[in-house]
């Protein structure tokens, strides 16, 4: 996806989950078996996955997350370690009532 270009799909829902002292932003696109998307460092949902998200959402329930200090999710007073970021994603899945999901990450999110 080039600079200034937006995703061609809109989330069926979006919001914030309060997990681990953080207001974690997420979007849900499509229906089906859950697939969690984790963006790269200094990126967002659209910047990392905007080009492929519409195709993924045709067959999956895509749960896209913006991690601590990225995009719509603010920063808090803690180090954004991989362990903390992973705990945040688990907290989001618990918040959404998702017991099992496939995960696809890029760079920091991988």
Coordinates of C-alpha atoms in Angstrom, one line a residue:
X1 CA 0.0 0.0 0.0
X2 CA 1.5 3.3 -1.0
X3 CA 1.7 6.4 1.2
X4 CA -1.7 8.2 1.5
X5 CA -3.6 5.1 0.3
X6 CA -6.3 3.7 2.6
X7 CA -7.6 0.2 3.1
X8 CA -10.6 -0.7 0.9
X9 CA -12.3 -2.4 3.8
X10 CA -13.9 -0.9 6.9
X11 CA -14.1 -2.7 10.2
X12 CA -17.3 -4.4 11.2
X13 CA -16.4 -3.2 14.7
X14 CA -13.6 -1.3 16.3
X15 CA -12.8 -0.1 19.8
X16 CA -10.5 -0.1 22.7
X17 CA -10.0 -2.9 25.2
X18 CA -8.7 -2.0 28.7
X19 CA -5.9 -4.5 29.2
X20 CA -2.9 -4.3 31.5
X21 CA -3.4 -0.6 32.2
X22 CA -3.5 0.2 28.4
X23 CA -6.4 1.3 26.2
X24 CA -5.6 -1.1 23.3
X25 CA -7.1 -0.2 19.9
X26 CA -8.4 -3.0 17.7
X27 CA -10.5 -3.6 14.6
X28 CA -12.5 -6.6 13.6
X29 CA -13.0 -7.3 9.9
X30 CA -15.0 -10.2 8.3
X31 CA -16.3 -13.4 9.8
X32 CA -14.9 -16.9 10.2
X33 CA -12.0 -18.4 12.1
X34 CA -10.1 -15.7 13.9
X35 CA -6.8 -14.4 12.5
X36 CA -4.9 -11.8 14.6
X37 CA -2.8 -9.3 12.7
X38 CA 0.2 -7.7 14.5
X39 CA 1.9 -4.8 12.8
X40 CA 5.6 -3.9 12.6
X41 CA 7.4 -1.4 14.8
X42 CA 6.5 2.3 14.2
X43 CA 3.6 1.2 12.0
X44 CA -0.2 0.8 12.2
X45 CA -2.9 -1.6 11.0
X46 CA -3.4 0.2 7.6
X47 CA 0.3 0.8 7.0
X48 CA 1.2 -2.8 7.5
X49 CA -1.8 -4.7 6.4
X50 CA -4.0 -2.3 4.4
X51 CA -3.2 -3.9 1.1
X52 CA -4.0 -7.5 2.2
X53 CA -6.6 -7.0 4.9
X54 CA -9.6 -7.0 2.5
X55 CA -8.6 -10.3 1.0
X56 CA -8.0 -11.9 4.4
X57 CA -11.4 -10.6 5.6
X58 CA -13.3 -12.5 2.9
X59 CA -12.7 -15.8 4.7
X60 CA -11.6 -14.9 8.2
X61 CA -12.5 -12.9 11.2
X62 CA -9.5 -10.6 11.2
X63 CA -8.7 -9.0 14.5
X64 CA -6.2 -6.2 13.9
X65 CA -4.4 -4.7 16.8
X66 CA -2.4 -1.4 17.3
X67 CA 0.2 -2.2 19.9
X68 CA 1.4 0.1 22.8
X69 CA 2.5 3.5 21.5
X70 CA 1.4 2.9 17.9
X71 CA -1.5 4.4 15.9
X72 CA -4.6 4.8 18.0
X73 CA -3.1 3.1 21.1
X74 CA -1.4 5.5 23.4
X75 CA 1.7 4.9 25.4
X76 CA 1.9 4.1 29.1
X77 CA 4.6 4.2 31.7
X78 CA 6.2 0.8 31.1
X79 CA 8.7 -0.7 28.7
X80 CA 7.1 -2.1 25.6
X81 CA 8.8 -5.4 25.9
X82 CA 7.8 -8.4 23.7
X83 CA 6.4 -10.1 26.8
X84 CA 4.3 -7.1 27.7
X85 CA 3.0 -6.7 24.1
X86 CA 2.2 -10.4 24.0
X87 CA 0.3 -10.2 27.3
X88 CA -1.7 -7.3 25.8
X89 CA -2.8 -9.4 22.8
X90 CA -3.8 -12.2 25.1
X91 CA -5.8 -9.7 27.2
X92 CA -7.5 -8.5 24.1
X93 CA -8.4 -12.0 23.0
X94 CA -9.8 -12.6 26.5
X95 CA -11.8 -9.3 26.3
X96 CA -13.3 -10.4 22.9
X97 CA -14.0 -14.0 24.2
X98 CA -11.7 -15.6 21.6
X99 CA -10.3 -18.9 22.8
X100 CA -8.2 -19.8 19.7
X101 CA -6.8 -17.8 16.9
X102 CA -4.2 -17.9 14.2
X103 CA -1.6 -15.1 14.4
X104 CA 0.2 -13.3 11.6
X105 CA 2.8 -10.7 12.5
X106 CA 5.3 -8.5 10.7
X107 CA 8.6 -7.4 12.1
X108 CA 7.9 -6.3 15.7
X109 CA 4.6 -8.2 15.6
X110 CA 6.3 -11.4 14.4

